[in-house]
Coordinates of C-alpha atoms and ligand atoms in Angstrom, one line a residue:
X1 CA 207.8 24.1 245.6
X2 CA 205.3 25.3 243.1
X3 CA 205.6 23.6 239.3
X4 CA 204.3 27.3 238.3
X5 CA 207.6 28.7 239.0
X6 CA 209.3 26.2 236.6
X7 CA 206.7 26.5 234.0
X8 CA 207.2 30.4 234.1
X9 CA 210.6 29.9 233.6
X10 CA 210.5 27.9 230.7
X11 CA 208.1 30.6 229.2
X12 CA 210.5 33.4 229.9
X13 CA 213.3 30.8 228.6
X14 CA 212.0 29.5 225.6
X15 CA 211.8 33.5 224.1
X16 CA 215.7 34.1 224.8
X17 CA 217.6 33.7 222.2
X18 CA 221.1 35.2 223.7
X19 CA 223.0 33.2 225.4
X20 CA 224.1 35.4 228.3
X21 CA 220.5 36.3 228.6
X22 CA 219.7 32.9 228.9
X23 CA 222.3 32.3 231.7
X24 CA 220.9 35.0 234.0
X25 CA 217.3 33.6 234.0
X26 CA 218.5 30.3 234.7
X27 CA 220.8 31.5 237.5
X28 CA 217.5 33.4 238.5
X29 CA 215.4 30.5 238.3
X30 CA 218.0 28.3 240.8
X31 CA 218.2 31.5 243.4
X32 CA 214.0 31.1 243.5
X33 CA 214.5 27.0 243.5
X34 CA 213.6 25.5 247.2
X35 CA 216.6 23.5 248.4
X36 CA 215.1 20.3 248.9
X37 CA 214.4 20.3 244.6
X38 CA 217.2 21.8 243.4
X39 CA 218.7 18.2 241.7
X40 CA 215.3 17.6 240.5
X41 CA 214.8 21.3 238.8
X42 CA 218.2 21.0 237.1
X43 CA 217.4 17.6 235.4
X44 CA 213.9 18.9 234.4
X45 CA 215.2 22.0 232.7
X46 CA 217.2 19.5 230.7
X47 CA 214.5 17.3 229.6
X48 CA 215.7 14.4 232.2
X49 CA 214.2 12.7 235.2
X50 CA 218.1 11.8 236.4
X51 CA 221.4 12.0 234.5
X52 CA 221.9 9.5 231.8
X53 CA 224.5 7.4 233.4
X54 CA 221.9 6.0 235.9
X55 CA 220.5 3.6 233.1
X56 CA 217.2 4.4 234.5
X57 CA 214.3 4.6 231.6
X58 CA 213.1 7.6 230.8
X59 CA 209.3 8.7 230.4
X60 CA 208.6 6.4 227.3
X61 CA 205.1 7.6 226.6
X62 CA 204.8 7.7 222.2
X63 CA 202.2 10.8 221.1
X64 CA 199.1 8.2 220.6
X65 CA 199.4 7.9 224.2
X66 CA 200.1 11.4 224.9
X67 CA 196.9 12.3 222.9
X68 CA 194.6 9.9 225.0
X69 CA 195.6 11.6 228.3
X70 CA 195.2 15.0 227.1
X71 CA 192.0 13.7 226.1
X72 CA 190.8 12.0 229.9
X73 CA 192.5 15.5 231.3
X74 CA 190.2 17.8 229.2
X75 CA 187.2 15.9 228.2
X76 CA 188.5 16.9 224.3
X77 CA 187.6 14.1 221.8
X78 CA 191.0 12.6 220.7
X79 CA 190.1 13.4 216.9
X80 CA 190.1 17.1 217.7
X81 CA 193.2 16.8 219.4
X82 CA 194.9 15.4 216.6
X83 CA 193.4 17.9 214.4
X84 CA 194.6 20.7 216.4
X85 CA 198.3 18.8 216.6
X86 CA 198.5 18.8 213.0
X87 CA 197.6 22.6 212.7
X88 CA 200.2 23.7 215.4
X89 CA 202.5 21.0 215.0
X90 CA 203.1 21.1 219.1
X91 CA 200.8 19.3 221.6
X92 CA 202.1 21.3 224.3
X93 CA 200.4 24.2 222.9
X94 CA 197.1 22.2 222.2
X95 CA 196.8 21.0 225.8
X96 CA 197.7 24.8 226.9
X97 CA 194.9 26.2 224.5
X98 CA 192.1 23.2 225.6
X99 CA 193.0 23.8 229.4
X100 CA 192.7 27.5 229.1
X101 CA 189.2 27.1 227.0
X102 CA 188.1 24.8 230.0
X103 CA 189.3 27.5 232.7
X104 CA 187.5 30.5 230.5
X105 CA 184.5 28.7 230.4
X106 CA 184.3 27.4 234.0
X107 CA 184.6 31.0 235.0
X108 CA 181.8 32.3 232.8
X109 CA 179.6 29.7 234.2
X110 CA 180.8 30.6 237.6
X111 CA 181.9 26.9 238.3
X112 CA 185.1 27.7 240.0
X113 CA 185.6 24.0 240.6
X114 CA 186.7 23.3 237.3
X115 CA 190.0 25.5 237.6
X116 CA 192.9 23.7 238.0
X117 CA 195.2 24.2 241.3
X118 CA 198.3 23.4 239.6
X119 CA 200.9 21.0 240.6
X120 CA 204.1 20.8 243.3
X121 CA 207.4 20.1 241.4
X122 CA 207.6 17.1 243.9
X123 CA 204.3 15.7 243.4
X124 CA 204.9 16.3 239.1
X125 CA 208.6 14.9 239.8
X126 CA 207.0 11.7 241.6
X127 CA 204.5 11.4 239.1
X128 CA 206.7 11.9 236.1
X129 CA 209.1 8.8 237.8
X130 CA 205.8 6.4 238.4
X131 CA 205.1 6.7 234.6
X132 CA 208.8 6.3 233.8
X133 CA 209.6 3.0 236.1
X134 CA 205.8 1.5 234.9
X135 CA 206.6 -1.6 233.4
X136 CA 205.0 -4.6 232.1
X137 CA 201.5 -6.1 231.9
X138 CA 198.9 -2.7 232.4
X139 CA 201.6 -0.5 232.5
X140 CA 200.9 1.2 229.2
X141 CA 197.2 2.5 230.9
X142 CA 199.0 3.2 234.9
X143 CA 200.9 5.7 232.8
X144 CA 197.8 7.3 230.6
X145 CA 196.3 7.4 234.0
X146 CA 198.6 8.8 236.2
X147 CA 199.8 12.0 233.1
X148 CA 195.9 12.5 232.6
X149 CA 195.7 13.1 236.6
X150 CA 198.7 15.6 236.6
X151 CA 197.1 17.3 233.5
X152 CA 194.0 17.6 235.2
X153 CA 195.3 19.6 237.9
X154 CA 197.8 21.1 236.2
X155 CA 197.1 25.2 235.0
X156 CA 197.7 25.6 231.4
X157 CA 201.1 27.2 231.1
X158 CA 202.2 23.7 233.4
X159 CA 200.1 21.2 231.0
X160 CA 202.4 23.0 228.1
X161 CA 205.7 22.2 229.7
X162 CA 204.6 18.8 231.2
X163 CA 203.4 17.8 227.8
X164 CA 206.8 18.9 225.9
X165 CA 208.3 17.2 228.5
X166 CA 207.0 13.9 228.2
X167 CA 207.3 14.2 224.4
X168 CA 210.9 14.8 224.8
X169 CA 210.6 18.4 222.9
X170 CA 211.4 20.7 225.8
X171 CA 212.7 23.4 223.6
X172 CA 214.2 25.3 225.7
X173 CA 218.0 24.9 224.4
X174 CA 219.9 24.5 227.6
X175 CA 223.3 22.7 227.6
X176 CA 225.3 21.4 230.4
X177 CA 227.9 24.6 230.0
X178 CA 224.7 27.3 230.2
X179 CA 223.6 25.4 233.8
X180 CA 227.3 25.4 235.2
X181 CA 227.3 29.1 234.3
X182 CA 224.3 29.5 236.0
X183 CA 225.2 27.6 238.9
X184 CA 228.3 29.5 239.2
X185 CA 226.4 33.0 239.3
X186 CA 223.5 31.9 241.7
X187 CA 225.7 30.0 244.4
X188 CA 229.3 32.1 243.6
X189 CA 227.8 35.4 243.1
X190 CA 229.6 35.6 239.7
X191 CA 230.9 33.6 236.2
X192 CA 234.6 33.6 237.8
X193 CA 233.6 30.8 239.6
X194 CA 232.7 28.4 236.8
X195 CA 236.2 27.1 236.4
X196 CA 235.4 25.9 240.1
X197 CA 232.2 24.4 239.6
X198 CA 233.4 22.8 236.4
X199 CA 236.3 20.7 238.3
X200 CA 233.8 19.4 240.3
X201 CA 231.3 18.4 237.4
X202 CA 234.4 16.8 235.4
X203 CA 234.8 14.6 238.2
X204 CA 231.3 14.3 239.0
X205 CA 229.2 14.2 235.9
X206 CA 225.9 14.8 237.5
X207 CA 225.0 17.9 237.4
X208 CA 222.1 17.5 239.7
X209 CA 224.7 16.3 242.3
X210 CA 226.9 19.5 242.0
X211 CA 224.0 21.7 243.1
X212 CA 222.8 19.9 245.7
X213 CA 226.3 19.9 247.2
X214 CA 226.3 23.6 246.3
X215 CA 223.4 24.5 248.3
X216 CA 223.6 22.2 251.0
X217 CA 227.8 22.8 251.8
X218 CA 228.6 26.0 249.7
X219 CA 231.5 27.1 247.4
X220 CA 233.5 25.4 249.9
X221 CA 232.8 22.0 249.6
X222 CA 233.3 22.1 245.7
X223 CA 236.6 23.4 246.4
X224 CA 237.2 19.8 247.8
X225 CA 235.2 17.4 246.3
X226 CA 236.5 14.2 244.9
X227 CA 235.7 11.3 242.3
X228 CA 232.3 9.3 243.9
X229 CA 232.3 5.8 242.8
X230 CA 229.0 5.2 241.3
X231 CA 229.1 9.0 239.5
X232 CA 231.0 9.3 236.2
X233 CA 234.2 10.7 235.9
X234 CA 234.7 12.8 232.7
X235 CA 236.8 11.8 230.4
X236 CA 240.8 12.8 229.8
X237 CA 241.1 13.3 226.1
X238 CA 244.4 13.4 224.0
X239 CA 245.8 16.3 221.4
X240 CA 246.4 14.8 218.3
X241 CA 250.0 15.2 216.1
X242 CA 251.1 13.2 213.1
X243 CA 254.6 14.4 213.4
X244 CA 256.9 12.3 215.9
X245 CA 259.2 14.7 216.5
X246 CA 256.8 17.0 217.4
X247 CA 255.5 15.2 219.7
X248 CA 258.6 14.3 221.7
X249 CA 259.1 18.0 222.0
X250 CA 255.6 18.4 223.5
X251 CA 256.5 15.5 225.8
X252 CA 260.2 17.0 227.1
X253 CA 261.7 13.9 225.3
X254 CA 260.5 11.4 228.0
X255 CA 257.0 9.8 228.0
X256 CA 255.6 6.5 228.5
X257 CA 253.9 5.3 225.3
X258 CA 251.0 3.0 225.3
X259 CA 249.3 0.9 223.1
X260 CA 246.4 2.6 221.5
X261 CA 243.5 0.1 221.6
X262 CA 240.4 0.1 219.1
X263 CA 238.0 -0.7 221.3
X264 CA 235.0 0.8 223.5
X265 CA 236.5 3.1 226.2
X266 CA 235.6 1.4 229.6
X267 CA 235.6 3.2 233.1
X268 CA 234.8 0.7 235.7
X269 CA 233.5 1.8 239.1
X270 CA 233.4 -0.5 242.6
X271 CA 231.5 0.8 245.2
X272 CA 231.2 -2.0 248.2
X273 CA 229.4 -4.8 246.1
X274 CA 228.3 -2.7 243.1
X275 CA 230.6 -2.7 239.8
X276 CA 229.2 -0.4 237.1
X277 CA 231.0 0.2 233.6
X278 CA 230.4 4.0 232.0
X279 CA 231.3 4.5 228.4
X280 CA 233.3 7.3 226.6
X281 CA 229.9 9.2 226.8
X282 CA 229.0 8.0 230.1
X283 CA 226.0 5.9 229.4
X284 CA 225.6 2.6 231.9
X285 CA 226.8 -0.4 229.6
X286 CA 227.4 -2.7 232.7
X287 CA 224.5 -5.1 231.4
X288 CA 227.1 -5.5 228.1
X289 CA 229.7 -6.5 229.7
X290 CA 229.2 -9.1 232.3
X291 CA 232.5 -11.1 231.7
X292 CA 234.1 -7.8 233.0
X293 CA 232.3 -7.1 235.6
X294 CA 233.5 -10.7 236.5
X295 CA 236.8 -10.2 235.7
X296 CA 237.3 -6.9 237.7
X297 CA 235.7 -8.4 240.9
X298 CA 238.0 -11.6 240.6
X299 CA 241.2 -9.4 239.5
X300 CA 241.1 -6.1 241.2
X301 CA 241.9 -5.3 244.7
X302 CA 239.9 -3.0 246.6
X303 CA 236.4 -2.3 248.1
X304 CA 235.8 1.5 246.4
X305 CA 237.8 2.5 243.3
X306 CA 237.3 3.9 239.7
X307 CA 240.1 2.8 236.9
X308 CA 239.6 3.1 233.3
X309 CA 240.9 1.0 230.1
X310 CA 239.8 0.1 226.8
X311 CA 237.7 -3.1 226.3
X312 CA 238.4 -5.0 223.1
X313 CA 236.8 -7.7 221.1
X314 CA 239.4 -10.6 220.9
X315 CA 239.4 -13.8 218.7
X316 CA 237.5 -17.0 220.9
X317 CA 240.5 -19.4 219.1
X318 CA 243.6 -17.3 218.9
X319 CA 243.0 -14.5 221.5
X320 CA 244.0 -11.9 218.7
X321 CA 242.6 -8.3 218.7
X322 CA 239.4 -8.5 216.2
X323 CA 237.8 -4.9 215.0
X324 CA 236.1 -2.9 217.1
X325 CA 232.5 -3.3 215.3
X326 CA 232.5 -6.6 216.8
X327 CA 231.5 -4.8 220.0
X328 CA 228.2 -4.1 218.7
X329 CA 226.9 -7.3 219.2
X330 CA 227.3 -7.0 222.8
X331 CA 224.5 -4.2 222.1
X332 CA 222.0 -6.3 219.9
X333 CA 222.2 -9.6 221.7
X334 CA 219.1 -10.1 223.7
X335 CA 220.7 -13.0 224.9
X336 CA 224.3 -11.6 226.4
X337 CA 225.4 -14.4 227.7
X338 CA 225.6 -16.3 224.1
X339 CA 227.8 -12.6 222.9
X340 CA 229.9 -13.4 225.6
X341 CA 231.1 -16.5 224.3
X342 CA 230.8 -15.8 220.7
X343 CA 232.4 -12.4 221.1
X344 CA 234.7 -12.3 224.1
X345 CA 237.1 -9.3 225.1
X346 CA 239.9 -8.8 226.9
X347 CA 240.4 -5.7 228.9
X348 CA 243.1 -3.2 228.8
X349 CA 243.2 -0.9 232.2
X350 CA 245.5 2.4 231.5
X351 CA 244.8 4.5 234.4
X352 CA 243.5 4.7 237.9
X353 CA 241.5 7.6 239.5
X354 CA 240.0 7.0 242.7
X355 CA 241.3 4.2 245.5
X356 CA 239.7 3.6 248.8
X357 CA 238.6 6.8 249.6
X358 CA 241.9 8.8 248.2
X359 CA 241.2 11.1 244.9
X360 CA 244.5 9.9 242.6
X361 CA 242.8 11.9 239.4
X362 CA 245.6 14.7 241.2
X363 CA 248.8 12.4 241.4
X364 CA 251.3 12.5 238.6
X365 CA 250.5 9.3 236.0
X366 CA 253.8 7.3 237.2
X367 CA 251.9 6.9 240.7
X368 CA 248.8 6.2 239.1
X369 CA 250.2 3.6 237.3
X370 CA 251.9 2.0 239.9
X371 CA 249.3 2.0 242.4
X372 CA 247.2 0.1 239.4
X373 CA 249.6 -2.1 239.0
X374 CA 250.1 -3.2 242.3
X375 CA 246.1 -3.6 242.7
X376 CA 245.5 -5.8 239.7
X377 CA 246.4 -9.8 239.6
X378 CA 247.3 -9.5 235.8
X379 CA 246.4 -12.9 233.3
X380 CA 245.0 -13.2 230.0
X381 CA 241.8 -11.7 230.7
X382 CA 242.5 -8.4 232.0
X383 CA 246.2 -6.6 231.7
X384 CA 247.7 -3.5 231.9
X385 CA 248.3 -1.5 228.3
X386 CA 251.6 -2.5 226.8
X387 CA 253.5 0.4 227.3
X388 CA 257.5 1.9 227.2
X389 CA 258.9 4.6 228.6
X390 CA 260.5 6.0 225.2
X391 CA 263.2 9.2 225.0
X392 CA 263.8 9.2 221.3
X393 CA 261.7 9.4 218.1
X394 CA 263.3 6.1 216.5
X395 CA 262.5 4.2 219.8
X396 CA 259.1 6.0 219.5
X397 CA 258.4 4.9 215.9
X398 CA 259.5 1.4 216.3
X399 CA 257.4 1.0 219.1
X400 CA 254.3 2.3 216.9
X401 CA 255.0 -0.1 214.0
X402 CA 254.9 -2.9 216.7
X403 CA 251.5 -1.5 218.0
X404 CA 250.3 -2.0 214.5
X405 CA 251.5 -4.7 213.9
X406 CA 249.9 -6.4 216.4
X407 CA 246.8 -5.0 215.4
X408 CA 246.5 -2.0 217.5
X409 CA 245.1 1.6 216.1
X410 CA 248.5 3.5 217.0
X411 CA 250.1 4.4 220.1
X412 CA 249.2 7.0 223.1
X413 CA 252.1 9.2 224.5
X414 CA 251.5 10.2 228.1
X415 CA 253.3 13.0 230.2
X416 CA 255.1 11.3 233.1
X417 CA 256.1 14.6 234.8
X418 CA 255.1 15.8 238.0
X419 CA 252.1 17.8 236.4
X420 CA 250.7 15.1 234.8
X421 CA 247.9 14.6 236.5
X422 CA 244.4 13.1 235.3
X423 CA 242.9 16.3 233.5
X424 CA 239.2 14.7 233.6
X425 CA 237.1 16.5 231.1
X426 CA 239.8 18.1 229.2
X427 CA 241.9 17.7 225.8
X428 CA 245.5 19.0 226.7
X429 CA 249.1 17.9 225.8
X430 CA 249.9 15.5 228.8
X431 CA 248.2 13.1 226.2
X432 CA 248.9 12.8 222.7
X433 CA 247.4 10.6 219.9
X434 CA 249.3 8.9 217.2
X435 CA 247.5 6.8 214.4
X436 CA 247.8 5.2 211.7
X437 CA 247.2 7.6 208.8
X438 CA 244.0 8.0 206.5
X439 CA 245.9 8.5 203.3
X440 CA 244.7 12.4 203.0
X441 CA 245.7 15.7 203.7
X442 CA 243.5 15.6 207.1
X443 CA 246.2 14.4 209.6
X444 CA 242.8 12.6 211.4
X445 CA 239.4 12.6 211.1
X446 CA 236.8 15.0 212.9
X447 CA 233.2 13.6 214.6
X448 CA 230.7 16.1 213.4
X449 CA 227.1 16.5 214.9
X450 CA 223.9 16.1 212.2
X451 CA 222.0 19.1 212.5
X452 CA 220.1 19.2 208.8
X453 CA 219.2 17.3 206.0
X454 CA 218.4 17.8 202.3
X455 CA 216.5 15.9 200.1
X456 CA 218.2 14.1 196.7
X457 CA 217.5 14.7 193.3
X458 CA 217.4 12.2 190.6
X459 CA 217.4 9.0 191.9
X460 CA 217.7 10.1 195.2
X461 CA 214.2 12.3 194.8
X462 CA 212.4 12.4 197.8
X463 CA 215.0 10.8 199.9
X464 CA 217.6 12.7 202.4
X465 CA 220.9 12.2 200.6
X466 CA 222.8 15.2 201.8
X467 CA 223.2 16.2 205.6
X468 CA 224.6 19.5 207.5
X469 CA 227.3 18.5 209.8
X470 CA 228.6 20.7 212.6
X471 CA 231.5 21.0 214.9
X472 CA 230.8 21.8 218.8
X473 CA 232.1 25.6 220.1
X474 CA 231.8 25.0 224.1
X475 CA 232.2 28.7 224.8
X476 CA 229.1 29.4 223.0
X477 CA 227.5 26.3 223.8
X478 CA 226.7 26.1 219.9
X479 CA 227.3 23.5 217.1
X480 CA 228.6 25.9 214.1
X481 CA 228.4 24.2 210.5
X482 CA 231.2 22.9 208.9
X483 CA 230.5 20.8 205.9
X484 CA 227.3 19.4 203.9
X485 CA 228.2 15.5 203.5
X486 CA 226.6 13.4 200.7
X487 CA 229.3 10.2 200.2
X488 CA 230.5 7.3 202.4
X489 CA 227.0 6.0 203.1
X490 CA 225.6 2.7 202.0
X491 CA 222.4 2.1 200.9
X492 CA 221.6 0.5 204.2
X493 CA 223.1 3.7 206.2
X494 CA 220.9 5.6 204.2
X495 CA 217.6 3.8 204.8
X496 CA 218.4 3.8 208.3
X497 CA 219.4 7.3 208.1
X498 CA 215.9 8.1 207.0
X499 CA 214.3 6.6 210.1
X500 CA 216.3 8.2 212.4
X501 CA 215.7 11.7 210.9
X502 CA 212.3 11.5 210.9
X503 CA 212.2 11.3 214.8
X504 CA 214.7 14.0 215.0
X505 CA 213.3 16.3 212.6
X506 CA 212.1 19.9 213.7
X507 CA 210.1 22.8 212.0
X508 CA 212.6 25.1 213.0
X509 CA 216.0 25.9 213.8
X510 CA 217.7 24.0 217.1
X511 CA 218.4 26.8 219.5
X512 CA 221.5 25.7 219.8
X513 CA 222.7 25.6 216.1
X514 CA 224.5 28.5 214.3
X515 CA 224.0 28.1 210.9
X516 CA 224.3 30.2 207.6
X517 CA 222.6 27.3 205.4
X518 CA 218.9 26.4 205.7
X519 CA 218.3 22.5 205.0
X520 CA 215.2 21.1 203.8
X521 CA 214.1 19.7 207.3
X522 CA 216.6 20.8 210.6
X523 CA 217.7 17.9 212.7
X524 CA 217.5 17.9 217.1
X525 CA 221.3 17.7 217.5
X526 CA 222.1 14.1 218.5
X527 CA 224.0 12.1 215.9
X528 CA 227.4 12.0 215.5
X529 CA 229.4 10.7 212.6
X530 CA 233.1 10.2 212.1
X531 CA 233.9 12.1 208.9
X532 CA 237.1 12.2 206.7
X533 CA 237.5 15.1 204.1
X534 CA 240.2 16.8 201.5
X535 CA 241.5 19.7 203.6
X536 CA 240.3 22.5 205.8
X537 CA 239.4 25.2 204.2
X538 CA 237.3 28.9 204.6
X539 CA 233.9 29.0 203.0
X540 CA 231.4 31.9 202.7
X541 CA 228.4 28.9 203.5
X542 CA 229.4 27.8 207.5
X543 CA 229.9 29.1 210.8
X544 CA 232.6 27.2 212.1
X545 CA 234.7 30.0 213.7
X546 CA 233.5 32.7 211.4
X547 CA 234.5 35.3 213.9
X548 CA 238.4 34.8 213.0
X549 CA 237.8 34.9 209.2
X550 CA 236.3 37.7 207.1
X551 CA 235.1 35.7 203.8
X552 CA 233.9 33.0 206.2
X553 CA 234.2 29.9 208.4
X554 CA 236.3 26.8 208.1
X555 CA 234.7 23.9 206.2
X556 CA 235.9 20.6 205.3
X557 CA 236.6 20.1 201.4
X558 CA 234.9 16.3 199.7
X559 CA 233.7 15.3 203.2
X560 CA 233.0 11.5 203.4
X561 CA 231.1 9.8 206.2
X562 CA 233.0 6.6 207.4
X563 CA 231.0 5.6 210.4
X564 CA 228.5 6.8 213.4
X565 CA 229.8 7.4 216.5
X566 CA 227.2 6.2 218.8
X567 CA 229.8 6.7 221.8
X568 CA 229.8 10.2 221.8
X569 CA 227.3 12.8 222.7
X570 CA 226.8 15.7 220.5
X571 CA 228.9 18.0 222.7
X572 CA 231.8 15.0 222.7
X573 CA 232.1 16.0 219.0
X574 CA 235.3 17.8 217.5
X575 CA 235.1 21.2 218.8
X576 CA 235.4 24.6 216.2
X577 CA 239.0 25.1 218.2
X578 CA 240.1 22.2 217.3
X579 CA 238.7 22.6 214.0
X580 CA 240.8 25.8 213.8
X581 CA 243.7 24.0 214.7
X582 CA 244.1 21.6 212.7
X583 CA 243.4 24.2 210.0
X584 CA 246.3 26.0 211.2
X585 CA 248.9 23.1 211.3
X586 CA 247.7 22.3 207.7
X587 CA 248.6 25.4 206.9
X588 CA 252.2 25.1 208.5
X589 CA 252.6 22.0 206.3
X590 CA 252.0 23.7 203.1
X591 CA 254.4 26.3 204.4
X592 CA 256.8 23.9 205.1
X593 CA 256.9 22.1 202.0
X594 CA 256.8 25.3 200.1
X595 CA 260.0 26.1 201.6
X596 CA 261.5 22.8 200.9
X597 CA 261.2 23.5 197.1
X598 CA 262.1 27.0 197.1
Ligands
ATP601 P1 238.7 11.2 221.8 O1 238.6 10.2 223.0 O2 240.1 12.0 222.4 O3 237.5 12.1 222.0 P2 238.2 9.1 219.7 O4 237.1 8.9 220.7 O5 237.9 9.8 218.3 O6 238.8 10.9 220.1 P3 240.8 8.7 219.2 O7 240.9 10.0 218.6 O8 241.0 7.8 218.2 O9 239.4 8.5 219.6 O10 241.7 8.6 220.6 C1 240.8 8.3 221.9 C2 240.6 7.2 222.8 O11 241.8 6.1 222.5 C3 239.9 7.1 224.1 O12 238.9 7.7 224.5 C4 240.1 6.1 224.4 O13 238.8 5.0 224.2 C5 240.9 5.2 223.5 N1 242.4 4.6 223.9 C6 242.9 3.0 223.4 N2 244.2 3.1 224.1 C7 244.3 4.1 224.8 C8 245.1 3.9 225.8 N3 246.2 3.2 226.2 N4 245.4 5.3 227.0 C9 244.4 5.9 226.5 N5 243.2 6.3 225.8 C10 243.0 4.8 224.7

């Protein structure tokens, strides 16, 4: 397949701002894509070579070397490219202009041989893979040489998008939700097939794999798709409530209640001799936990399975739970074997989703837990989450206090009804979280995405000191602003943030951000922060749920930063709908208080 086809569509997509049109154009691209490369095309439009969970490296060429490659390919001087880059702010456009000038002058002087032939998707992809995977001594020169070769052969438009891809600035603004809609249109004939495709995606969070199954075996195969060890399942999530009685009512007065551990969620896959561990945001974190790999391989029976639990740091002496922040040492330490000794962990398993070819996500929780217990040899390193069956509020409260006194964060109520399946990728009432209170009117914190930053005044002049934060709206696949947060950061956190913003800043608003406010710099949605506030109010400045109210959108009043949530991707942020529900339950509380006082 010609790479030109993709470049032409990139060009179209970039000019579209309506989601409907974006989806239709993407569906059109899928129709025009060769069967053999559909997965690659899906990854490329998302600015990737492969899904994040593979843990394989992405391109990794800095701007300086990108300029070198453009210079080799076009014979333009590096200084000239740098100057144009300063003018245009986009290396892709610079490459386009240079290629076009070369071609025009070649045509004028009848040097047809200078005209680039264009690339195929296969060769572009294969070379990009070579660039990403070449490592060690001399790899920098190899990367530059391969890229220069590609750019030489590319047409001007192909060069523009190749450069943007390598630079990590594709700017076509396509999220997973839009890809799912487009796949439904192309392979199912309409958007009404979206739930079916989404279910498959929830079980195998690899859009390329799903597209391949659709192309090769059609929509019927999608209906019967099962989890596949090695491809992460999108996690099942809990709803939140603060009143124990309401929780029990939601559970029909009977529930399995687990300790809610404050650690790192771990989805553990075994496939023959390989063990993989995926994080809450489905990144491959296997290398951080060689000890967990060993526990799983020694103490869980089976050839192929997927289980889920929480990894928590424990005191090496007493075995007591330690604060979740200690897990960060696992991420920083270059010598992981030292970290294992200094910061040991325990694993508390709470679910089983797949076992020896059988899809357990469709089975009710009691059956999943029974199987999990039967395959695990429990010991002091790897256990089943502490739990009881609860059928009244007093018992629930008692267990909750016991959990907290032992260092847990609270409890998780889980439905044990016949329909208590593992709802991959969705937040529902089959699980309810009951956490320690945060001494605030807001019953829980929210996780918001950084989309813009403002310079401070006075002492903080010249530094970014307040930040525009947004919730995720999955229906529209956009980020809607909720507040501007300036407090709660330590000086060190603020300093680190300056650097991160320099990397993520952009000259224009990201196409997936919906904002009335205009910050000093826009930021590509990528960082997620946990925020607490006094309450949720309506504000004319914010866009979250703005269609529901005349006077503006929902906003968090007096927001305060608590911590970064590197385990969450922007699409895992609190959704606009959740903020809407939090607002409504807050209104209900105020109503209840008022009627108590009457
Ligand atoms: P969410 O994952 O719901 O978006 P979050 O990441 O902010 O929210 P919490 O709201 O604190 O986290 O609660 C959910 C998390 O609790 C799960 O993702 C999981 O990591 C953790 N957890 C700890 N113990 C359990 C348990 N027994 N069952 C399920 N999840 C548990």
